[in-house]
JSON list of C-alpha atoms in Angstrom, two decimals:
[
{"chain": "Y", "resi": 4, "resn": "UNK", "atom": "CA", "xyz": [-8.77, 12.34, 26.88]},
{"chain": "Y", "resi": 5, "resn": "UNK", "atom": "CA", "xyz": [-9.01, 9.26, 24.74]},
{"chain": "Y", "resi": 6, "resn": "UNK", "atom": "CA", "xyz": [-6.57, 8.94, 21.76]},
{"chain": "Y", "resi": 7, "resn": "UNK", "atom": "CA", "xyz": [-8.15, 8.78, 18.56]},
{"chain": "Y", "resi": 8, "resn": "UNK", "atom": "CA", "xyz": [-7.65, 5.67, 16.08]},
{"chain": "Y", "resi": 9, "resn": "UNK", "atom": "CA", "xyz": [-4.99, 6.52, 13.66]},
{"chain": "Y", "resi": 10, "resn": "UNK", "atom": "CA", "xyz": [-4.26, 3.51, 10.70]},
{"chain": "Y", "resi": 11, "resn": "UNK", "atom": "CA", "xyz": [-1.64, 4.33, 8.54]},
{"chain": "Y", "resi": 12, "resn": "UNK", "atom": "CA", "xyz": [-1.96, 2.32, 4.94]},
{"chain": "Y", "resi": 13, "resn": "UNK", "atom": "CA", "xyz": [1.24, 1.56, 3.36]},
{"chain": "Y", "resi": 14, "resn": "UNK", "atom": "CA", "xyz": [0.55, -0.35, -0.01]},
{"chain": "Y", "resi": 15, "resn": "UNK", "atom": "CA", "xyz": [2.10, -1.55, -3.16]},
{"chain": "Y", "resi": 16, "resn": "UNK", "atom": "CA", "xyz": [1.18, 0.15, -6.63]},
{"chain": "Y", "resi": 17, "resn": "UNK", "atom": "CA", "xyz": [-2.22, -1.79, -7.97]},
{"chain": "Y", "resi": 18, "resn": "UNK", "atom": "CA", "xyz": [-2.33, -3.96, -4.49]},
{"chain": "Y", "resi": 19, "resn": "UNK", "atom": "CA", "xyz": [-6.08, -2.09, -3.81]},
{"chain": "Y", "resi": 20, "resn": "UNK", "atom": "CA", "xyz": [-4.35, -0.65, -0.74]},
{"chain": "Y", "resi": 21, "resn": "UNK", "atom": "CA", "xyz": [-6.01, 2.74, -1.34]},
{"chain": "Y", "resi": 22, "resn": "UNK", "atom": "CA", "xyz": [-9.52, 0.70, -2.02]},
{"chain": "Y", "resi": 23, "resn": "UNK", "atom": "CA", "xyz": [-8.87, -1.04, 1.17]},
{"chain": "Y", "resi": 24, "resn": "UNK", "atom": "CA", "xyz": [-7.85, 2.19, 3.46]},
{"chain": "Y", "resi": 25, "resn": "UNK", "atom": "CA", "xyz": [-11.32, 4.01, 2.14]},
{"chain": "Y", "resi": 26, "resn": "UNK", "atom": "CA", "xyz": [-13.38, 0.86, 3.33]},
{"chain": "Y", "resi": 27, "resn": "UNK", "atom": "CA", "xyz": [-11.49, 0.79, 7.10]},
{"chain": "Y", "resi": 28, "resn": "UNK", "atom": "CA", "xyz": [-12.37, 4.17, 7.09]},
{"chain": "Y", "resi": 29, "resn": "UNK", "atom": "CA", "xyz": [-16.00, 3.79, 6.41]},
{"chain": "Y", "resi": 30, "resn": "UNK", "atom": "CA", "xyz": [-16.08, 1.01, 9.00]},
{"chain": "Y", "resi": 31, "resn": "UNK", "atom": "CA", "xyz": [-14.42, 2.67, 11.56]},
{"chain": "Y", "resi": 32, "resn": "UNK", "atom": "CA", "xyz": [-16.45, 6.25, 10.82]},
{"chain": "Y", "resi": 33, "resn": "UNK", "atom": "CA", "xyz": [-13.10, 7.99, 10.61]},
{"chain": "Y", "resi": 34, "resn": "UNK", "atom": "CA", "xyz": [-11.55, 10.79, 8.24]},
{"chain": "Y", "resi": 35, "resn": "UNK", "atom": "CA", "xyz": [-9.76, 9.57, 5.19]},
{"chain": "Y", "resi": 36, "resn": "UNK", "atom": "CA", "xyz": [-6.72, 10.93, 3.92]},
{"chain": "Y", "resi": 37, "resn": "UNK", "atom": "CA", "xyz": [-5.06, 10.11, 0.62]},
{"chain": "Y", "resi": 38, "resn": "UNK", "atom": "CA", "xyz": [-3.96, 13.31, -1.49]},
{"chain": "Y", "resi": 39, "resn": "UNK", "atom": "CA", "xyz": [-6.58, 15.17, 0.63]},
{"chain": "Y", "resi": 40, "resn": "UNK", "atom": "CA", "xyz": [-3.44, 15.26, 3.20]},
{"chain": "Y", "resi": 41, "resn": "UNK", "atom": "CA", "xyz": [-1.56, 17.10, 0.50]},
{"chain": "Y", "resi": 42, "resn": "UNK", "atom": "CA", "xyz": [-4.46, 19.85, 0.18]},
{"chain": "Y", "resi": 43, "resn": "UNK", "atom": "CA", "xyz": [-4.54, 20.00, 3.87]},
{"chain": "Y", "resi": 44, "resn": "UNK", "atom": "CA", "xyz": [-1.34, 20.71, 4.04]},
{"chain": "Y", "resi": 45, "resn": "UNK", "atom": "CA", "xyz": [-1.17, 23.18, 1.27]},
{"chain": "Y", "resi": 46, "resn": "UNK", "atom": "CA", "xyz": [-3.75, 24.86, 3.33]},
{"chain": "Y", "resi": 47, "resn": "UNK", "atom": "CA", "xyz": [-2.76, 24.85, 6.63]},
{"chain": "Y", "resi": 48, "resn": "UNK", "atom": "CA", "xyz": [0.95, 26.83, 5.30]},
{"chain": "Y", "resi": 49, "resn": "UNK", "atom": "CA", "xyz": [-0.07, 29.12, 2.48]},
{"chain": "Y", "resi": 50, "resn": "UNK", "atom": "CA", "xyz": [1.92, 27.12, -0.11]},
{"chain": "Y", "resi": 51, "resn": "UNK", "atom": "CA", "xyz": [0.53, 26.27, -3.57]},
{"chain": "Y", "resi": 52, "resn": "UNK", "atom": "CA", "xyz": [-1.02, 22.48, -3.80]},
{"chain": "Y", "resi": 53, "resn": "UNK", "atom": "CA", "xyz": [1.50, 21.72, -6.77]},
{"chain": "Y", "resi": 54, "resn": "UNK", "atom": "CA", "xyz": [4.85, 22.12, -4.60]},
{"chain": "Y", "resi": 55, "resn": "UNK", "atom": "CA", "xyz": [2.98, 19.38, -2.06]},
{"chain": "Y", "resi": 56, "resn": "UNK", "atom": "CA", "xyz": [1.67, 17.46, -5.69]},
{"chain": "Y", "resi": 57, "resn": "UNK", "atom": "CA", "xyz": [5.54, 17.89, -6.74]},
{"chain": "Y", "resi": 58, "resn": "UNK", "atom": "CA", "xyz": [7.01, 16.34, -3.74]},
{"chain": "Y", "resi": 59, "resn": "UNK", "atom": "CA", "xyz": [4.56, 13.66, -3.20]},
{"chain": "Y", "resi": 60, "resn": "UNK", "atom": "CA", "xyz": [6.40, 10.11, -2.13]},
{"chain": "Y", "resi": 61, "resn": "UNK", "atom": "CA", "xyz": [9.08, 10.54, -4.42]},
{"chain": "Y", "resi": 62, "resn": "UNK", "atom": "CA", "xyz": [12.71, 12.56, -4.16]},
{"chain": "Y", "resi": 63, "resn": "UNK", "atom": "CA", "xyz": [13.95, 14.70, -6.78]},
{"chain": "Y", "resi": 64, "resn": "UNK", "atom": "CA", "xyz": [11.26, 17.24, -6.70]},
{"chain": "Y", "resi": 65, "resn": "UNK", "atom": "CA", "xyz": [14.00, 20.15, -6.70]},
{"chain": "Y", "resi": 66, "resn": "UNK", "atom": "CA", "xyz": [15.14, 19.28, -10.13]},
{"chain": "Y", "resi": 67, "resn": "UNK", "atom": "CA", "xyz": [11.29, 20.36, -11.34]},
{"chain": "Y", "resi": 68, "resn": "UNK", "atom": "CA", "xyz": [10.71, 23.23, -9.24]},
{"chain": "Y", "resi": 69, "resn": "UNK", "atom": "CA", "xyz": [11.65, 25.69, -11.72]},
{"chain": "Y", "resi": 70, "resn": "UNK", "atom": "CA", "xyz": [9.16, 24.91, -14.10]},
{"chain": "Y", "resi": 71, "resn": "UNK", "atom": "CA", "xyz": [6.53, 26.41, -12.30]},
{"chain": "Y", "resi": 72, "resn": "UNK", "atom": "CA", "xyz": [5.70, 29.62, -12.85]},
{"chain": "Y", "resi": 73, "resn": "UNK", "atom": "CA", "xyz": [5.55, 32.02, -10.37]},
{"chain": "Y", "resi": 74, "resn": "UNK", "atom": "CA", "xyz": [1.81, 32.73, -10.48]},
{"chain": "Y", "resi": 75, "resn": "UNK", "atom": "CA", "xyz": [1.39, 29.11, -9.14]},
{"chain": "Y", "resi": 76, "resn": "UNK", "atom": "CA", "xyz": [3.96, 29.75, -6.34]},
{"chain": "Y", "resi": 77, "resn": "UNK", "atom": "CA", "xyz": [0.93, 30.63, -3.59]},
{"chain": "Y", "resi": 78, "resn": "UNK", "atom": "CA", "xyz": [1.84, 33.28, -1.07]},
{"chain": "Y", "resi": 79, "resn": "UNK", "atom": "CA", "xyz": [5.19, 35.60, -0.60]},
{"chain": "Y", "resi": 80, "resn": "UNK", "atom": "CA", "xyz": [5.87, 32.74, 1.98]},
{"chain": "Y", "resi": 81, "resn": "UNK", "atom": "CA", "xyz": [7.86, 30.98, -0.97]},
{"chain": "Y", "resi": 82, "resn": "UNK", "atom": "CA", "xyz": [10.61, 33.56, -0.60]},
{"chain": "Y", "resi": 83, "resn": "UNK", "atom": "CA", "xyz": [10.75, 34.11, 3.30]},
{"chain": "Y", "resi": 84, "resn": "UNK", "atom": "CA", "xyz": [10.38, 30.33, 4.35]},
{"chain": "Y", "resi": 85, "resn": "UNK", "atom": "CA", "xyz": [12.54, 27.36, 4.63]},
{"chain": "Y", "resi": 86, "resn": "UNK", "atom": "CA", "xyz": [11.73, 26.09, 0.92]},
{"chain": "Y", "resi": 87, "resn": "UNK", "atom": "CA", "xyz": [13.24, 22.66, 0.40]},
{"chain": "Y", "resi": 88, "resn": "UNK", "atom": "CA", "xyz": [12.09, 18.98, -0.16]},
{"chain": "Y", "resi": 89, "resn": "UNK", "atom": "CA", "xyz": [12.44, 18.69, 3.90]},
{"chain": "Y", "resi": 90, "resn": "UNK", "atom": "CA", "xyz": [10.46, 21.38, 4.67]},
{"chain": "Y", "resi": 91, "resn": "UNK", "atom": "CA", "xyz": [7.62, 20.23, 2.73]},
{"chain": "Y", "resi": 92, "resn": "UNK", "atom": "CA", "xyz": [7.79, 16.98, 4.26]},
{"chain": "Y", "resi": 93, "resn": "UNK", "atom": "CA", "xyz": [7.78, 19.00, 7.47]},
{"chain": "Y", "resi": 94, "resn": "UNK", "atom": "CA", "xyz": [4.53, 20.83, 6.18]},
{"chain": "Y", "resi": 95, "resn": "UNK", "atom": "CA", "xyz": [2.89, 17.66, 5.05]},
{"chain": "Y", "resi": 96, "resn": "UNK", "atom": "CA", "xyz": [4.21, 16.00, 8.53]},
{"chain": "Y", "resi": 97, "resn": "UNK", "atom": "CA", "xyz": [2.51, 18.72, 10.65]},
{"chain": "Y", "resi": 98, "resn": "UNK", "atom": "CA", "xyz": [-0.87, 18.03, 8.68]},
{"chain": "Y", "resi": 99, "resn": "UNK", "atom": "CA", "xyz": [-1.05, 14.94, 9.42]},
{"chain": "Y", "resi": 100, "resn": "UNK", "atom": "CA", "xyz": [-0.46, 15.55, 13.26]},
{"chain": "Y", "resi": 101, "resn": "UNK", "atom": "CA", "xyz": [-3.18, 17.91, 13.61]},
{"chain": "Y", "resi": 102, "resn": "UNK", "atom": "CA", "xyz": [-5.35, 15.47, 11.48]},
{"chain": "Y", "resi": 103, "resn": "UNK", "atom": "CA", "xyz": [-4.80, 12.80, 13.97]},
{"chain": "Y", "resi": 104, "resn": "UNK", "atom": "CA", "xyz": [-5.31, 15.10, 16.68]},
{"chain": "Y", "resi": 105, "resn": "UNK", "atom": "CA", "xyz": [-8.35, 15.74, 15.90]},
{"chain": "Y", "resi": 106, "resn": "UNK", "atom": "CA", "xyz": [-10.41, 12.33, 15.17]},
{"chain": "Y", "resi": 107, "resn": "UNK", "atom": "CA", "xyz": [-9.80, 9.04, 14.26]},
{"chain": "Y", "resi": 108, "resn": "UNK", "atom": "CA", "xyz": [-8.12, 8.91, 10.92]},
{"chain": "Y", "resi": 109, "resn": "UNK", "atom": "CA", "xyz": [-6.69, 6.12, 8.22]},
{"chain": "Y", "resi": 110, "resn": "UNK", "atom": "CA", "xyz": [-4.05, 7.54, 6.04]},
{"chain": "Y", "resi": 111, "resn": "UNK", "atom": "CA", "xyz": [-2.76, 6.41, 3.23]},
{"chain": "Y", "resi": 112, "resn": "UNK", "atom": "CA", "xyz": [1.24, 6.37, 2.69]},
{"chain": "Y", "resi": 113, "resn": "UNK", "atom": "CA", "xyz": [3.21, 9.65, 3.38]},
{"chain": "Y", "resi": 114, "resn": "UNK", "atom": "CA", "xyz": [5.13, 8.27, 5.95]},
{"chain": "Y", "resi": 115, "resn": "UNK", "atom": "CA", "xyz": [2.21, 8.71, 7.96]},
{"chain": "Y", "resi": 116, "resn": "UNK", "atom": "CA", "xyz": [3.35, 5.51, 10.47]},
{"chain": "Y", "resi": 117, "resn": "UNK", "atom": "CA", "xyz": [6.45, 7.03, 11.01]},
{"chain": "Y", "resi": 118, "resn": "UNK", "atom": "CA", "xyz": [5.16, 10.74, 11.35]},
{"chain": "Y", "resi": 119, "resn": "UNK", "atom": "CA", "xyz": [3.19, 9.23, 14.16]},
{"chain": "Y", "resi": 120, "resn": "UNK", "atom": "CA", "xyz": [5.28, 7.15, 15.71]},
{"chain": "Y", "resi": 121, "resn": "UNK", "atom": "CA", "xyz": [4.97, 7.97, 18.87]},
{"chain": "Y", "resi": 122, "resn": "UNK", "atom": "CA", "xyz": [1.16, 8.14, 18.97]},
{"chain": "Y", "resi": 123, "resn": "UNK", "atom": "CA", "xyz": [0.27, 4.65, 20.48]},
{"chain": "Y", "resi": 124, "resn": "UNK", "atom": "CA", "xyz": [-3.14, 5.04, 18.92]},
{"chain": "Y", "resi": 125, "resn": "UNK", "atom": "CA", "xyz": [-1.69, 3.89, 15.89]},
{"chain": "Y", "resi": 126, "resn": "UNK", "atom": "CA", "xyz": [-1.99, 0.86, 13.80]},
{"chain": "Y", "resi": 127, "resn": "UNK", "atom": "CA", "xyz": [0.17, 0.01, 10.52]},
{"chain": "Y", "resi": 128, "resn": "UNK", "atom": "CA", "xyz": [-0.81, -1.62, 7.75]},
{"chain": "Y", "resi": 129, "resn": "UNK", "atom": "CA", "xyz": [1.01, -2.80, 4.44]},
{"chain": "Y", "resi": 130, "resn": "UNK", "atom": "CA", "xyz": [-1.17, -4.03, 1.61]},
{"chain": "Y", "resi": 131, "resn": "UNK", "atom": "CA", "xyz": [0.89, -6.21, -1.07]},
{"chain": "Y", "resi": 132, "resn": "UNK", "atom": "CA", "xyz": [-0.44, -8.35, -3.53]},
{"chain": "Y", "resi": 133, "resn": "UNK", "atom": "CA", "xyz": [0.66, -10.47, -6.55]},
{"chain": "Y", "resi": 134, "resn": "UNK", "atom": "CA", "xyz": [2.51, -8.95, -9.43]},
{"chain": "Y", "resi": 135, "resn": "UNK", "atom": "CA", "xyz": [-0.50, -10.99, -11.70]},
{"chain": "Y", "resi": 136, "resn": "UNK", "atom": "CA", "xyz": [-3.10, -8.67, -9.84]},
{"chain": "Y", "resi": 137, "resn": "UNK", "atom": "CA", "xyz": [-0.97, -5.72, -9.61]},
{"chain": "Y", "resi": 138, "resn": "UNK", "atom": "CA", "xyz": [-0.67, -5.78, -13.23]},
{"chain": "Y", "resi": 139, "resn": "UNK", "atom": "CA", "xyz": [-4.71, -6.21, -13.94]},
{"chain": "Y", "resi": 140, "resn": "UNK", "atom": "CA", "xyz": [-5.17, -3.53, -11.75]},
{"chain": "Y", "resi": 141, "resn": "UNK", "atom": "CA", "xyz": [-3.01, -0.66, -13.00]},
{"chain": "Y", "resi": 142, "resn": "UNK", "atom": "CA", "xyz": [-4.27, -2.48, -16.60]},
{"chain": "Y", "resi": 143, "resn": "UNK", "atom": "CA", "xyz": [-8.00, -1.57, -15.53]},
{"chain": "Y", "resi": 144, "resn": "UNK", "atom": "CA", "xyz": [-6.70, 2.21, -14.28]},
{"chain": "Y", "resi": 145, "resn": "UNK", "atom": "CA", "xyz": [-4.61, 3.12, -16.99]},
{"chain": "Y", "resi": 146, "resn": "UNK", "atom": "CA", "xyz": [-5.73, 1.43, -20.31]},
{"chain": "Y", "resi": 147, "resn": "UNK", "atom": "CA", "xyz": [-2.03, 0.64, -20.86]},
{"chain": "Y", "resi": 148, "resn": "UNK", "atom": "CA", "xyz": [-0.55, -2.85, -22.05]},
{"chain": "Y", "resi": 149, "resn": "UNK", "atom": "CA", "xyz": [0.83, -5.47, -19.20]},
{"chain": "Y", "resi": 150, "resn": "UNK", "atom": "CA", "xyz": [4.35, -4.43, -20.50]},
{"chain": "Y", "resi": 151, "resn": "UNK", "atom": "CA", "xyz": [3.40, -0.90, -19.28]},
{"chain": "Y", "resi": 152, "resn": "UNK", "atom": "CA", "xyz": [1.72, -1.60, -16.15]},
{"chain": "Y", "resi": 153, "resn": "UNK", "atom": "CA", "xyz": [4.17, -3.70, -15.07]},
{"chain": "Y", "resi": 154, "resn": "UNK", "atom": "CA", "xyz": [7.23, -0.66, -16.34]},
{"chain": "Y", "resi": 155, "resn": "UNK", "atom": "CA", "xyz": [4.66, 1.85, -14.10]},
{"chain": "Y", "resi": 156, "resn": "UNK", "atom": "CA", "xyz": [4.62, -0.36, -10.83]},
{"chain": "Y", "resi": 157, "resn": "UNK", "atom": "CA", "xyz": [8.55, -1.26, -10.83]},
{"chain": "Y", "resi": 158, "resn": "UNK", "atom": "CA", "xyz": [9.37, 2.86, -11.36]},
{"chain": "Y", "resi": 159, "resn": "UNK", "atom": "CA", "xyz": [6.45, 4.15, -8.74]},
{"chain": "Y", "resi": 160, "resn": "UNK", "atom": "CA", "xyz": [7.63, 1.64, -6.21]},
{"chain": "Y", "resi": 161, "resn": "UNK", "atom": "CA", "xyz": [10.93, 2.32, -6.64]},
{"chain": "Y", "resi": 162, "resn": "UNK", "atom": "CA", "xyz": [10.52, 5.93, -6.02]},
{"chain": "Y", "resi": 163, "resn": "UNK", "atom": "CA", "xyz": [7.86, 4.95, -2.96]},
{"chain": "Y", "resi": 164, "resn": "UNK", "atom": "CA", "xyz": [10.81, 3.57, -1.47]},
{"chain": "Y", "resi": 165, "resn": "UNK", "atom": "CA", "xyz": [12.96, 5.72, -2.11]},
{"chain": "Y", "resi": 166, "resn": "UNK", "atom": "CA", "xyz": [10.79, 8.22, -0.55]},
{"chain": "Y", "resi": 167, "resn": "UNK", "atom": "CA", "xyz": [10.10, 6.76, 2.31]},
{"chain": "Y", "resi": 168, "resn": "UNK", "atom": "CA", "xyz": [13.39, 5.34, 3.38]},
{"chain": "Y", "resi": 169, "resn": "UNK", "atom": "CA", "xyz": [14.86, 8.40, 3.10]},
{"chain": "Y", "resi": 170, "resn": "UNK", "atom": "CA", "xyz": [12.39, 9.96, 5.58]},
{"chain": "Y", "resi": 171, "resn": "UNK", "atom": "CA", "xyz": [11.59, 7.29, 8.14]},
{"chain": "Y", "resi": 172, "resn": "UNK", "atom": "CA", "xyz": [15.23, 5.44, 8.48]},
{"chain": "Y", "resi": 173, "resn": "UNK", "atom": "CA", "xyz": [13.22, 2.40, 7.83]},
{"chain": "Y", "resi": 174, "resn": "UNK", "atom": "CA", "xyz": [12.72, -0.06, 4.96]},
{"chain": "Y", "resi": 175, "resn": "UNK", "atom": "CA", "xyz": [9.61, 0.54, 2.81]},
{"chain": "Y", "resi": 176, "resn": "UNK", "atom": "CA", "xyz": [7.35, -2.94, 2.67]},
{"chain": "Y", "resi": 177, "resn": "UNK", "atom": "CA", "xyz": [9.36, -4.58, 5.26]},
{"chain": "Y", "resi": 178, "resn": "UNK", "atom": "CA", "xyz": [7.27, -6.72, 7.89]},
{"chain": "Y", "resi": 179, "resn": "UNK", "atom": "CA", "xyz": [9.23, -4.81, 10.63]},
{"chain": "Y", "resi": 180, "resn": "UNK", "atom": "CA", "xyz": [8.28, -1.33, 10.01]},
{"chain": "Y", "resi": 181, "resn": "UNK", "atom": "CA", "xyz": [4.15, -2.70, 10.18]},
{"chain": "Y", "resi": 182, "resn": "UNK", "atom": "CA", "xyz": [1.60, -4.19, 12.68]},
{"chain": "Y", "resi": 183, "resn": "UNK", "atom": "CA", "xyz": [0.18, -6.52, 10.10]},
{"chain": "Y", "resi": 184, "resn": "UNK", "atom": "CA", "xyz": [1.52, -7.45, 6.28]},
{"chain": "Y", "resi": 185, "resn": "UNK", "atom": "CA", "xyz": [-1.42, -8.45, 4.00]},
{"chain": "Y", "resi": 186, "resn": "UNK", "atom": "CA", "xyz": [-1.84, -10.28, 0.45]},
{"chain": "Y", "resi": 187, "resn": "UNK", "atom": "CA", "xyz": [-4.74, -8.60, -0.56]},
{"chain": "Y", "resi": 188, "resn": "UNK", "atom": "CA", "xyz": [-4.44, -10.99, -3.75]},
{"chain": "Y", "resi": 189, "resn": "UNK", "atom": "CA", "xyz": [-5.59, -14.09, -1.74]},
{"chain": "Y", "resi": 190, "resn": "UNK", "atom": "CA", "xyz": [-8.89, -12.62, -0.34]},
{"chain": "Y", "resi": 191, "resn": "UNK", "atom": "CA", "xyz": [-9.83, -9.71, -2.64]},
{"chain": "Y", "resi": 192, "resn": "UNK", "atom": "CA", "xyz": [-9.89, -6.03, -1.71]},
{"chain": "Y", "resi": 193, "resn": "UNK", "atom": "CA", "xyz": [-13.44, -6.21, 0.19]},
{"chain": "Y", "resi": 194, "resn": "UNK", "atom": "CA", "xyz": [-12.43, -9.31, 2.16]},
{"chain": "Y", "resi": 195, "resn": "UNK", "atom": "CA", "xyz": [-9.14, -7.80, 3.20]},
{"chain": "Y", "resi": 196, "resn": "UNK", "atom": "CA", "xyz": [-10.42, -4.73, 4.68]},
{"chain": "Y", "resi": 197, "resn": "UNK", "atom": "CA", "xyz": [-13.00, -6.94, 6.72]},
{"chain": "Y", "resi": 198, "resn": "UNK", "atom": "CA", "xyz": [-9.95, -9.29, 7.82]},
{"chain": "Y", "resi": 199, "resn": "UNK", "atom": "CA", "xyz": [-7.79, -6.22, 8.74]},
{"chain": "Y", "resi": 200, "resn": "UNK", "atom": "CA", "xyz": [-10.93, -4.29, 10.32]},
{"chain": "Y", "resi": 201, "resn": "UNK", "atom": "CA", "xyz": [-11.82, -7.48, 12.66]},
{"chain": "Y", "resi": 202, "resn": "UNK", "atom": "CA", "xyz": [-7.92, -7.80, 13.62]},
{"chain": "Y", "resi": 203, "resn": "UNK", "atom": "CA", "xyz": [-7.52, -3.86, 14.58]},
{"chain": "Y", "resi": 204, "resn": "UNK", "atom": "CA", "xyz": [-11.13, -4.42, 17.05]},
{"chain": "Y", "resi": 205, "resn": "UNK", "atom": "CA", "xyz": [-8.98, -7.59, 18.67]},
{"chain": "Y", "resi": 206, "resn": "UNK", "atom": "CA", "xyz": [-5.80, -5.24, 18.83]},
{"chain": "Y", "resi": 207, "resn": "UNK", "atom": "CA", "xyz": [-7.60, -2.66, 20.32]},
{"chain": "Y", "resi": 208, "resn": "UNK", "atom": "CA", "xyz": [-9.25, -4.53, 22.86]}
]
């Protein structure tokens, strides 16, 4: 049976990597997943979106559980299952597997290159751009000053890392950990995804 294409989209806050994953996946005809992976996931275990929402590329979601309220806690699983910060990311892990199983797929962060590490149908991807463009971006999103946006990217990231270091063993944004590092600053977000679209059809060939 042929392997489906998996890209995993690692990206800095305000780069456009998000922008760019949607437009691979458009070109490639394959199922995107951004939060939608957290909803699947939710789904697929009978837990409550918010505890995937809570958890989402960033530690310390333990210190917040308690102020949900139990209505919002989903089914009696809560209190029968392995509830911590690793089984989510177990959860959330197993989503993504049977997402990739099942047709070709880009998604974005979640430690999605190093869930599916050993699926050599995958391709990863790190978007990065200029702090100037990060800024404008988040700017444009948010309606906040550039003091702000740039406050917003240097706290998110932080946590992203965080995350994702702690999961994968690996260093978040590091040329090592991807197939392909991109400035999406120097060609724009539409450019990009045709640049990283065209290398994928060489890699695959």
């Amino acid at each position: 049976m042929d392997k489906h294409l998996i890209i995993n989209v690692g990206r800095q806050i305000g780069s456009g990597g998000r922008a760019v994953a949607k437009l691979l996946a458009q070109a490639f005809g394959a199922q995107f997943y951004d939060r939608e992976i957290l909803e699947l996931a939710a789904r697929e275990s009978g837990f409550a979106p918010e505890f995937f929402e809570k958890n989402d590329e960033h530690k310390g979601f333990l210190r917040s559980l308690f102020n949900l309220h139990a209505p919002n806690m989903g089914s009696s699983t809560f209190y029968t299952s392995d509830f911590s910060q690793e089984g989510l990311f177990k959860l959330q892990s197993d989503a993504i597997r049977k997402a990739a199983e099942e047709a070709d797929c880009v998604f974005v962060g979640r430690c999605a290159d190093y869930v599916l590490r050993d699926n050599p149908a995958c391709f990863n991807v790190f978007i990065t751009a200029s702090m100037d463009f990060r800024i404008d971006h988040v700017c444009e999103r948010h309606g906040c000053s550039r003091d702000e946006a740039r406050r917003m990217i240097e706290k998110g990231e932080q946590e992203r890392a965080s995350y994702y270091n702690y999961y994968t063993g690996k260093r978040w944004g590091h040329a090592e950990s991807y197939h392909l590092c991109v400035d999406a600053s120097l060609l724009g977000v539409e450019a990009t995804a045709r640049y990283i679209a065209q290398f994928i059809e060489g890699y695959n060939k």
